[in-house]
PDB file of C-alpha atoms in Angstrom:
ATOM      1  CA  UNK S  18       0.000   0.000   0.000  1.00  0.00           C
ATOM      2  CA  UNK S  19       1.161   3.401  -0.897  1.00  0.00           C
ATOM      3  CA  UNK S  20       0.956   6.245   2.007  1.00  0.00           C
ATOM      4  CA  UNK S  21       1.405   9.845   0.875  1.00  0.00           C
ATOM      5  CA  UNK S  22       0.918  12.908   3.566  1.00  0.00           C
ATOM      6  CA  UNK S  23       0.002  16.118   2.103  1.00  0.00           C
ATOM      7  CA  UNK S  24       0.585  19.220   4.544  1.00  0.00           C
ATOM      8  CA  UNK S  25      -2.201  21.609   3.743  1.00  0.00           C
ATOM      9  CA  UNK S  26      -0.415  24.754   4.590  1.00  0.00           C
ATOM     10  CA  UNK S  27       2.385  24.580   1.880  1.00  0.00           C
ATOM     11  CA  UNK S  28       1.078  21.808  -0.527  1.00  0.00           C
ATOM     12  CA  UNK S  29       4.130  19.514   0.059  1.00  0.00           C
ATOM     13  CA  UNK S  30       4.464  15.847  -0.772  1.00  0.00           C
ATOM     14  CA  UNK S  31       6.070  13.664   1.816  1.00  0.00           C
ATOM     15  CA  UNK S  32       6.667   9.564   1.905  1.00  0.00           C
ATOM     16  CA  UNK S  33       6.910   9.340   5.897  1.00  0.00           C
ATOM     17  CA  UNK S  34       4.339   8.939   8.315  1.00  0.00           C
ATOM     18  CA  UNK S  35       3.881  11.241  11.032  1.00  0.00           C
ATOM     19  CA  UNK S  36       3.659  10.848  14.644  1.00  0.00           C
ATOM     20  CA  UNK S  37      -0.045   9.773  15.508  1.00  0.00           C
ATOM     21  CA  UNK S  38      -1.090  12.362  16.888  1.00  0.00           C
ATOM     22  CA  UNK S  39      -0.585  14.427  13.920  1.00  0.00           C
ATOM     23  CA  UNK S  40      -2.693  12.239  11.678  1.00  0.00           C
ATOM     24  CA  UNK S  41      -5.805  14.587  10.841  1.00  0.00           C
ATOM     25  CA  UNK S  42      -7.478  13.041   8.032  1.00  0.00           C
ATOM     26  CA  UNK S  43      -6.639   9.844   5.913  1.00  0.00           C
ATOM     27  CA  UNK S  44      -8.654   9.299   2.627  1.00  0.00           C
ATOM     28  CA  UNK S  45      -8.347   5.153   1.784  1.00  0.00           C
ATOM     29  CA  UNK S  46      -9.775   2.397  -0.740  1.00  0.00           C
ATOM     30  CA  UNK S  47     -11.488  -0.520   0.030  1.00  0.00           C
ATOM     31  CA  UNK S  48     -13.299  -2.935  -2.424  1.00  0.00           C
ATOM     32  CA  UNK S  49     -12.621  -2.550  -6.136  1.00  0.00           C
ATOM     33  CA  UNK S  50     -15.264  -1.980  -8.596  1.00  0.00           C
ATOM     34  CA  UNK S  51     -14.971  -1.413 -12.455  1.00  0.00           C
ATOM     35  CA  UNK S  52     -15.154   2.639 -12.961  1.00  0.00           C
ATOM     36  CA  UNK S  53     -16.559   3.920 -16.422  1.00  0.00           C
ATOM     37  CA  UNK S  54     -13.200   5.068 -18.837  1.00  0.00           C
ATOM     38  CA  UNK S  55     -12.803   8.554 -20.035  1.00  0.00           C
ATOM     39  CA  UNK S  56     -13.096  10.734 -16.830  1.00  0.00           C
ATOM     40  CA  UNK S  57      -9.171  11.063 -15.841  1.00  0.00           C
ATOM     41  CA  UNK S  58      -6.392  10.561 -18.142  1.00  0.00           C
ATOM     42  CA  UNK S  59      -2.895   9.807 -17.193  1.00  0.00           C
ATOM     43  CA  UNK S  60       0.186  10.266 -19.348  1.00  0.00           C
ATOM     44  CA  UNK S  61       1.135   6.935 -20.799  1.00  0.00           C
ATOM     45  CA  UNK S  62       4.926   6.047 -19.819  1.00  0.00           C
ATOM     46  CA  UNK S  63       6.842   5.165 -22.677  1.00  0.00           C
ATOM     47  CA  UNK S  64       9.366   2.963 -21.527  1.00  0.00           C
ATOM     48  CA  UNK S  65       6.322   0.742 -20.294  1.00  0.00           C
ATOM     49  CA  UNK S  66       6.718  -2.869 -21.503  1.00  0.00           C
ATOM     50  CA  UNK S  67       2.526  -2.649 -22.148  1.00  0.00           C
ATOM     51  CA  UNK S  68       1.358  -3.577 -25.870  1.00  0.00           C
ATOM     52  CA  UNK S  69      -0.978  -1.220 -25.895  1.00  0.00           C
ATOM     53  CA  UNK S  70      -0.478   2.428 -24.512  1.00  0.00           C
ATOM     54  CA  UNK S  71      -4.455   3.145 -24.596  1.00  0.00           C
ATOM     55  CA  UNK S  72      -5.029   0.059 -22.489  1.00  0.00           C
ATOM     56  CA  UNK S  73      -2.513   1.271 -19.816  1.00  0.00           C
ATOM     57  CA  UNK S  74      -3.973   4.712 -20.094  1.00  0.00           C
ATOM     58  CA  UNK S  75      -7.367   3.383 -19.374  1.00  0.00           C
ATOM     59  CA  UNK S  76      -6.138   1.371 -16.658  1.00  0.00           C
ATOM     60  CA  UNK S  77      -4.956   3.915 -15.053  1.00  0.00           C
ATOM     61  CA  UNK S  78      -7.603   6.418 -14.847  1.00  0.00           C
ATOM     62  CA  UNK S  79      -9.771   3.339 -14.056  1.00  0.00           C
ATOM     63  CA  UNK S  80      -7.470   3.119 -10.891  1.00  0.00           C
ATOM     64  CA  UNK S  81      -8.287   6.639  -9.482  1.00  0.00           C
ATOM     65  CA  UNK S  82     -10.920   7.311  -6.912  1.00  0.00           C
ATOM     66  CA  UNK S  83     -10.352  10.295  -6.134  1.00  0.00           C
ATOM     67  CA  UNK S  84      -9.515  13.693  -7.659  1.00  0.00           C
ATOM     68  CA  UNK S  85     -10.272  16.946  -7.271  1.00  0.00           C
ATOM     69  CA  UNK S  86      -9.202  20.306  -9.354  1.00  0.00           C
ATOM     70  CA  UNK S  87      -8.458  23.819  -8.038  1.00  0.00           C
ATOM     71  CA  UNK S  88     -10.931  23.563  -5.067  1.00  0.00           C
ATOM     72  CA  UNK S  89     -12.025  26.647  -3.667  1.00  0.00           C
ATOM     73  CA  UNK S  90     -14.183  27.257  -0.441  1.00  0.00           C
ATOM     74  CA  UNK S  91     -15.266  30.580   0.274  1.00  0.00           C
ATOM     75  CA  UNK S  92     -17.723  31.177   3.261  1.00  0.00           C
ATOM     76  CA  UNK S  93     -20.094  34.167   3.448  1.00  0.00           C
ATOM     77  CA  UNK S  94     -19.230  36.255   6.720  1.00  0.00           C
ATOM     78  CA  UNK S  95     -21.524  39.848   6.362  1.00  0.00           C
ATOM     79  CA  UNK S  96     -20.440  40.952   3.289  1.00  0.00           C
ATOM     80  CA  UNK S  97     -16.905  39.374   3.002  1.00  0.00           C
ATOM     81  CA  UNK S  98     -15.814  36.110   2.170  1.00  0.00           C
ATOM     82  CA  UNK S  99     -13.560  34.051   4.043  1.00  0.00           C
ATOM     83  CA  UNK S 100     -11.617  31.625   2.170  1.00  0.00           C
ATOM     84  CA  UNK S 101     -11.379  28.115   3.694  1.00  0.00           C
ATOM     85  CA  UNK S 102      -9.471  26.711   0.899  1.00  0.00           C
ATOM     86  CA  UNK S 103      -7.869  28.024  -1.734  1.00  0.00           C
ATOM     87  CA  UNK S 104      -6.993  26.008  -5.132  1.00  0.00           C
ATOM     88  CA  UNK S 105      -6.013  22.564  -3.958  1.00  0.00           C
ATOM     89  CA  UNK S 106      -5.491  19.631  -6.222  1.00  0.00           C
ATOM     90  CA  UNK S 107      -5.576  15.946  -5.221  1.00  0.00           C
ATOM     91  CA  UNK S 108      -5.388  12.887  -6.971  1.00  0.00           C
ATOM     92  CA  UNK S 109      -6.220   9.731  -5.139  1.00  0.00           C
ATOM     93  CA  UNK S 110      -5.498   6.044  -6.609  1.00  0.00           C
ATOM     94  CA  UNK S 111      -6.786   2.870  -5.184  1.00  0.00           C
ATOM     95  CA  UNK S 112      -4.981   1.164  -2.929  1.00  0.00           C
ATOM     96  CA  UNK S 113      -3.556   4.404  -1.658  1.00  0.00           C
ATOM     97  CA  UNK S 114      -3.714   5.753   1.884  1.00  0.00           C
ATOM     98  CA  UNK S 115      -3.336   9.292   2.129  1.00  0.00           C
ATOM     99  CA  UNK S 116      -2.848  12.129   5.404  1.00  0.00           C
ATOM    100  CA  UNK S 117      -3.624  15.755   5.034  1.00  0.00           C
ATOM    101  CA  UNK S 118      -1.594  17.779   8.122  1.00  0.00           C
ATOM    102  CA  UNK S 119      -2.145  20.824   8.795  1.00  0.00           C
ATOM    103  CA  UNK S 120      -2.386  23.765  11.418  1.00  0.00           C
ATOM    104  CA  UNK S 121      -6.054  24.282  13.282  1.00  0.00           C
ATOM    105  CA  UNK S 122      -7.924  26.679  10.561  1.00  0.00           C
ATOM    106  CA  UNK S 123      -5.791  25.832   7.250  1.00  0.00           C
ATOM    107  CA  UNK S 124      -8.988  23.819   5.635  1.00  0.00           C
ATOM    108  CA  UNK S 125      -8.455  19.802   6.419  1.00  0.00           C
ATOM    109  CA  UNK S 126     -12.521  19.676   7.761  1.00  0.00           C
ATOM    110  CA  UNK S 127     -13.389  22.043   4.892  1.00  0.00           C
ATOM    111  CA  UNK S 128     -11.481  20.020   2.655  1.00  0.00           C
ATOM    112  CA  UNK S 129     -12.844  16.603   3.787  1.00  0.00           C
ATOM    113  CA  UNK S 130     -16.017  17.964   3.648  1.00  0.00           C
ATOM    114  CA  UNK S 131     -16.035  18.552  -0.259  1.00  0.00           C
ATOM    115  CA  UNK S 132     -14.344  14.979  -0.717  1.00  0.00           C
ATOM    116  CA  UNK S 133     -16.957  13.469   1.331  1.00  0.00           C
ATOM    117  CA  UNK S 134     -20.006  15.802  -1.005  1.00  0.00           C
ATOM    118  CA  UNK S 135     -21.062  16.890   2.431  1.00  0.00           C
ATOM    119  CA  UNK S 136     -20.297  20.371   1.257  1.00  0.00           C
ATOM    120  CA  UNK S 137     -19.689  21.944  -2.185  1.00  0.00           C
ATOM    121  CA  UNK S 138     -16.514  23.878  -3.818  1.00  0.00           C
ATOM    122  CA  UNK S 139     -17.114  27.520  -4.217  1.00  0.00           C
ATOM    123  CA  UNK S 140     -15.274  26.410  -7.873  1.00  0.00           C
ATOM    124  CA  UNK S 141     -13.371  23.495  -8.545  1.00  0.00           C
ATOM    125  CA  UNK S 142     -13.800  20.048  -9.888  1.00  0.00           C
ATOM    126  CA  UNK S 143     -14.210  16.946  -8.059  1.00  0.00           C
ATOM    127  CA  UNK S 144     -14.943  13.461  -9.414  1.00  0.00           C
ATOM    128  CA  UNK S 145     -15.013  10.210  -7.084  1.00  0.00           C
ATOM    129  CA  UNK S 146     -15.545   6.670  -8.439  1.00  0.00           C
ATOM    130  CA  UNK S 147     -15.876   7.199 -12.178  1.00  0.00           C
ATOM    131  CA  UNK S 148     -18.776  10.351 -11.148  1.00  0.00           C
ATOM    132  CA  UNK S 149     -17.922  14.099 -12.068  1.00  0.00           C
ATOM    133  CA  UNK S 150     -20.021  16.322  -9.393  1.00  0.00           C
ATOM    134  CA  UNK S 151     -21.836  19.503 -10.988  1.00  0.00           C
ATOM    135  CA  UNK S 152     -24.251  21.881 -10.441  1.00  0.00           C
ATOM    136  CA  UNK S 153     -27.050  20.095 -12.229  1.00  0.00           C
ATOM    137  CA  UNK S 154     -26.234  17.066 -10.277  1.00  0.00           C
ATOM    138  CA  UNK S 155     -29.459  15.938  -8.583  1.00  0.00           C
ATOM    139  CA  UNK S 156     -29.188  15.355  -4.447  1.00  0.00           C
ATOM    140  CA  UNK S 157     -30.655  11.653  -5.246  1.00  0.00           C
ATOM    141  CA  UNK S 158     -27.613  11.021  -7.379  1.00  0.00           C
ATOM    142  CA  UNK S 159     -25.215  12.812  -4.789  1.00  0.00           C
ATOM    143  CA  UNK S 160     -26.814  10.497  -2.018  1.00  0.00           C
ATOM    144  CA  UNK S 161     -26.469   7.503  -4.135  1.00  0.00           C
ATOM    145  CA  UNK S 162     -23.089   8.097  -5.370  1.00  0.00           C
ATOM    146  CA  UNK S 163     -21.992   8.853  -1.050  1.00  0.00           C
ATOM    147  CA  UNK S 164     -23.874   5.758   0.058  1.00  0.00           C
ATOM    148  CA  UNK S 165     -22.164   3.348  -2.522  1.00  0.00           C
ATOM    149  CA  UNK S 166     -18.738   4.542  -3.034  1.00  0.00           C
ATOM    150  CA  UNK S 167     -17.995   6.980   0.141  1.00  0.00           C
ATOM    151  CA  UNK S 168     -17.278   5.781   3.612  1.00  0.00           C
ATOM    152  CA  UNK S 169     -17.132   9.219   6.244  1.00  0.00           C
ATOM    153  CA  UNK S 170     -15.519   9.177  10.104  1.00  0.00           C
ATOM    154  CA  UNK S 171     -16.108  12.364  11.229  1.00  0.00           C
ATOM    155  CA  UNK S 172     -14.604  14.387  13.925  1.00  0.00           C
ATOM    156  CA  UNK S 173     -17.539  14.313  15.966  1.00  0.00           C
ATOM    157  CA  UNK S 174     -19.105  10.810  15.333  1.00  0.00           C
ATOM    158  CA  UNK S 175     -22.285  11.455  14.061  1.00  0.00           C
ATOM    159  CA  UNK S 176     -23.579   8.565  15.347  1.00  0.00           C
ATOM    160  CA  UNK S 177     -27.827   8.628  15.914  1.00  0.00           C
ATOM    161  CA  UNK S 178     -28.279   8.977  19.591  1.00  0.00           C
ATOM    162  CA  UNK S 179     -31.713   6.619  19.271  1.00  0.00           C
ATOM    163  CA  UNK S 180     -29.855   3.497  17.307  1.00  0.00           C
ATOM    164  CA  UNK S 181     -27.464   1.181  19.698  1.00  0.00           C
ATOM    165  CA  UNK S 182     -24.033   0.485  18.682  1.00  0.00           C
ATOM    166  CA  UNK S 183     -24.885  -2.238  16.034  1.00  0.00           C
ATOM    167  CA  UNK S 184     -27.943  -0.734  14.661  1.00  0.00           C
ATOM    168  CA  UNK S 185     -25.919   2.705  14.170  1.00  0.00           C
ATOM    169  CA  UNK S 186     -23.091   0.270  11.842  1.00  0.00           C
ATOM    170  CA  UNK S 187     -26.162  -1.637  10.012  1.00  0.00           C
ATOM    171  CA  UNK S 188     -28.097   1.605   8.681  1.00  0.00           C
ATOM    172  CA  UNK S 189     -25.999   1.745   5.463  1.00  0.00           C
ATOM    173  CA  UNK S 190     -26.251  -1.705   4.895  1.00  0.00           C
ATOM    174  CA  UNK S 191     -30.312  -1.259   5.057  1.00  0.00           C
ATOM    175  CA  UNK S 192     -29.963   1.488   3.055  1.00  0.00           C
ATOM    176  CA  UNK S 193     -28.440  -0.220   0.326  1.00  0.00           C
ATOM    177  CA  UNK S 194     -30.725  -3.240   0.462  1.00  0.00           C
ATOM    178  CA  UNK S 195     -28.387  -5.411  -0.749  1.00  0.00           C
ATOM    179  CA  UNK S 196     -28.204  -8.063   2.326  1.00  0.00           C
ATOM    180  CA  UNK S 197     -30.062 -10.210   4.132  1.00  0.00           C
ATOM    181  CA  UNK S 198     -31.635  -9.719   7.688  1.00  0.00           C
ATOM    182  CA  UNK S 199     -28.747 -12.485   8.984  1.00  0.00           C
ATOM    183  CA  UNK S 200     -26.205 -11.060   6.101  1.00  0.00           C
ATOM    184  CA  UNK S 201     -26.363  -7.801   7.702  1.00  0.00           C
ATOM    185  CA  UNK S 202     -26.255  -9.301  11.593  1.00  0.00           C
ATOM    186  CA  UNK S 203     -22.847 -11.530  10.289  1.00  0.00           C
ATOM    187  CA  UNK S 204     -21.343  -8.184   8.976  1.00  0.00           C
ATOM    188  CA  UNK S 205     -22.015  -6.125  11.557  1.00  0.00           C
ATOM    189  CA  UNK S 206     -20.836  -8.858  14.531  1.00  0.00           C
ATOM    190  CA  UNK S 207     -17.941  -8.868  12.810  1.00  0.00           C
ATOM    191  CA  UNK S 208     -16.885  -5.508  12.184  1.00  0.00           C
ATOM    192  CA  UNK S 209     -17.917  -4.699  16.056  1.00  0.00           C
ATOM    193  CA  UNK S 210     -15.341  -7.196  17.026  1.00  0.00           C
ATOM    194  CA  UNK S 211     -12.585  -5.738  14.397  1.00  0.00           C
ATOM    195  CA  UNK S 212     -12.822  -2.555  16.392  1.00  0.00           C
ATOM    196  CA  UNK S 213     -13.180  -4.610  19.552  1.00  0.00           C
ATOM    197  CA  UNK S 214     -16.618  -3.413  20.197  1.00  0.00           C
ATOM    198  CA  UNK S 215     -18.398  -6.548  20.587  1.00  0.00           C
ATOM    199  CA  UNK S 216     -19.230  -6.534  23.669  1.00  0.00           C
ATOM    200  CA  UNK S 217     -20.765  -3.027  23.607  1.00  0.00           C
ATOM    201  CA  UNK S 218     -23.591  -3.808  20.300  1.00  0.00           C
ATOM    202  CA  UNK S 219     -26.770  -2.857  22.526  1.00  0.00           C
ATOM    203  CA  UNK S 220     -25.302   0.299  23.892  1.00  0.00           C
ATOM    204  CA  UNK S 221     -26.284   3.677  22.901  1.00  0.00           C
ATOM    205  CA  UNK S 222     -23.734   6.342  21.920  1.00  0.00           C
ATOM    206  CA  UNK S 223     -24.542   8.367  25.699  1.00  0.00           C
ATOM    207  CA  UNK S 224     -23.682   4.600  27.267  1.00  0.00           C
ATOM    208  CA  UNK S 225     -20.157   5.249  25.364  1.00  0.00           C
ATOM    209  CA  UNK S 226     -17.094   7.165  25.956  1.00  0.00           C
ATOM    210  CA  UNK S 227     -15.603   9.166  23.103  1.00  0.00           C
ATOM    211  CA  UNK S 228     -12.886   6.066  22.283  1.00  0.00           C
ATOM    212  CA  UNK S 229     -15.679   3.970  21.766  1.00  0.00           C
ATOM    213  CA  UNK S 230     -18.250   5.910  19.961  1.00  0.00           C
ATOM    214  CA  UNK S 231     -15.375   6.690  17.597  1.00  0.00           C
ATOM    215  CA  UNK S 232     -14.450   2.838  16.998  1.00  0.00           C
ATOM    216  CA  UNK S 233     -18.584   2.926  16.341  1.00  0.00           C
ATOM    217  CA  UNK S 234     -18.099   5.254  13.907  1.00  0.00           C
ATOM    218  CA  UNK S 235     -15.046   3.834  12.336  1.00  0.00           C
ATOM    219  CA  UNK S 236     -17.225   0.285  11.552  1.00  0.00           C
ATOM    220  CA  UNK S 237     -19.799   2.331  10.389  1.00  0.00           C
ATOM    221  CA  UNK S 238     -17.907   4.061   7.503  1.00  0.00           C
ATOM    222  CA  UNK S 239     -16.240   0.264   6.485  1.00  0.00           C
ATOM    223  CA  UNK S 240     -19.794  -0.938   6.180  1.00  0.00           C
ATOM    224  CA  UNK S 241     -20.532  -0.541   2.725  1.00  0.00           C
ATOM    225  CA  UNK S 242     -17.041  -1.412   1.572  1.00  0.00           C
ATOM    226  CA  UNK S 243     -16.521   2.066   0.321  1.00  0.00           C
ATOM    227  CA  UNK S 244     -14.370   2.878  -2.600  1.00  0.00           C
ATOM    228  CA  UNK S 245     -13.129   5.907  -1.158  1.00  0.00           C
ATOM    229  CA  UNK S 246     -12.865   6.093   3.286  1.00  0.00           C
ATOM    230  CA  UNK S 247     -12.526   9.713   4.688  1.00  0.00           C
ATOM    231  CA  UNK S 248     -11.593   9.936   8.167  1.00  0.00           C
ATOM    232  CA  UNK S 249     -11.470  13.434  10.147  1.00  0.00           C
ATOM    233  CA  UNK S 250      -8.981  12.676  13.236  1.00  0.00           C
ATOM    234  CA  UNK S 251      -9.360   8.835  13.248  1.00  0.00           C
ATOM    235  CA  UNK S 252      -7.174   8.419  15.992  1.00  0.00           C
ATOM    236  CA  UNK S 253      -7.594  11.570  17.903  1.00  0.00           C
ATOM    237  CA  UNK S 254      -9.942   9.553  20.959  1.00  0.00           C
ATOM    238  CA  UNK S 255      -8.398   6.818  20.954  1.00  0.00           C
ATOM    239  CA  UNK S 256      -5.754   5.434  23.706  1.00  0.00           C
ATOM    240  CA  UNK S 257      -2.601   3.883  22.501  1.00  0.00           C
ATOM    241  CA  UNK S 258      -3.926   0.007  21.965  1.00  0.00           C
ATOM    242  CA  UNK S 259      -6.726   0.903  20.010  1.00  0.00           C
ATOM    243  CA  UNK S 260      -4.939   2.787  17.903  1.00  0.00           C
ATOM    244  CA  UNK S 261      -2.720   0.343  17.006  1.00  0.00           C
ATOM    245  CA  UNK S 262      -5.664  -1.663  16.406  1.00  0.00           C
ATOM    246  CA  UNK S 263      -7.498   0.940  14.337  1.00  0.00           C
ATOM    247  CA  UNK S 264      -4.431   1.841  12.167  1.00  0.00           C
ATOM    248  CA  UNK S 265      -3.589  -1.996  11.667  1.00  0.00           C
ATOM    249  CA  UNK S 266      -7.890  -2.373  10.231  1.00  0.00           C
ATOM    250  CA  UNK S 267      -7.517   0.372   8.069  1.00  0.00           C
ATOM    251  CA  UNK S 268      -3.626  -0.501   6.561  1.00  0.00           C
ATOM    252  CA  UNK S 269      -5.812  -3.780   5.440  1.00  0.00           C
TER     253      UNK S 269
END
């Protein structure tokens, strides 16, 4: 697996991992699919050994998940405009695990947020599992498009205070109707024991500490399978065991 860090505040590339602690958001792949051709296009290498260059061209854009374009986010304060962020470009392949760093305030949540089609560029393009995003895109398709391909941690759980542990993980799975009654059960015992939850299925998020309604949260976004996982601050509740534990889940 290929890890990249991207440091929001100056745009630079790095091939080390930082401390824990400093992990803010990781963007992942899980589960291939086949993507429709045509949407990215990556410049064919021509020392490659491949018969044909169009067939490694289309494999390749067939392997990205992920990219986005000059992204801009400008929020409306009075009369002014505060910029959140300001041109970013990212390009995400499958099987990659990436970490955007960053100071408080440079744009990671804003960022993730755009990703994850829980907000919208002020301009920019973004495309995510063979789908370009526009204006004329309708919120059935966006919803669609976020249940099947997009799996979202965020910072502050989300998790539906009247669902228990295990119903709160099994929602998407109803939602995409694609599993049995006992299909879903099996899936969801088992990613409550991956996060070493099991014990805690019938408890409601107030019954759980921060730690664990994060771990909740965690199984919850690997239900589906997603193609692309976004995670705001995986780690940041978590002592040092489950860490390790969540870390060693999501480098599989």
């Amino acid at each position: 697996m290929q890890t990249s860090i991207v440091d929001e505040t100056s745009n630079v590339w790095s091939n080390s991992l930082p401390p824990s602690k400093e992990i803010v958001s990781i963007s992942s792949e899980h589960s291939p699919r086949k993507h429709r051709n045509g949407l990215f296009h990556t410049q064919h290498d021509p020392n490659s050994n491949s018969e044909s260059g169009e067939e490694d061209s289309d494999n390749a854009s067939q392997s990205v998940v992920l990219e986005v374009k000059n992204a801009h986010k400008t929020y409306l304060l009075g009369l002014e405009g505060v910029p959140a962020i300001r041109g970013v470009d990212l390009c995400v392949h499958r099987g990659e695990f990436v970490i955007i760093v960053g100071k408080s305030g440079s744009g990671k949540s804003s960022l993730l947020n755009i990703l994850g089609t829980v907000d919208s560029p002020t301009r920019g393009e973004l495309s995510i599992a063979g789908y370009t995003f526009h204006d004329k895109v309708s919120d059935r398709i966006v919803s669609q498009i976020r249940l099947n391909a997009i799996g979202f941690v965020f910072q502050t759980f989300n998790l539906i205070p009247g669902m228990t542990a295990a119903q709160n993980i099994e929602l998407p799975l109803i939602l995409k109707g694609e599993l049995t009654r006992s299909q879903r059960r099996e899936a969801v015992d088992e990613l409550l024991q991956r996060v070493g939850m099991a014990e805690r299925r019938d408890h409601y998020p107030s019954q759980l500490s921060g730690g664990e309604q994060q771990r909740v949260s965690i199984a919850r976004g690997l239900a589906n399978s997603p193609d692309l996982l976004l995670l705001d601050e995986p780690t940041g509740d978590l002592d040092t065991l489950n860490t390790i534990r969540i870390m060693n889940l999501l480098g599989e």
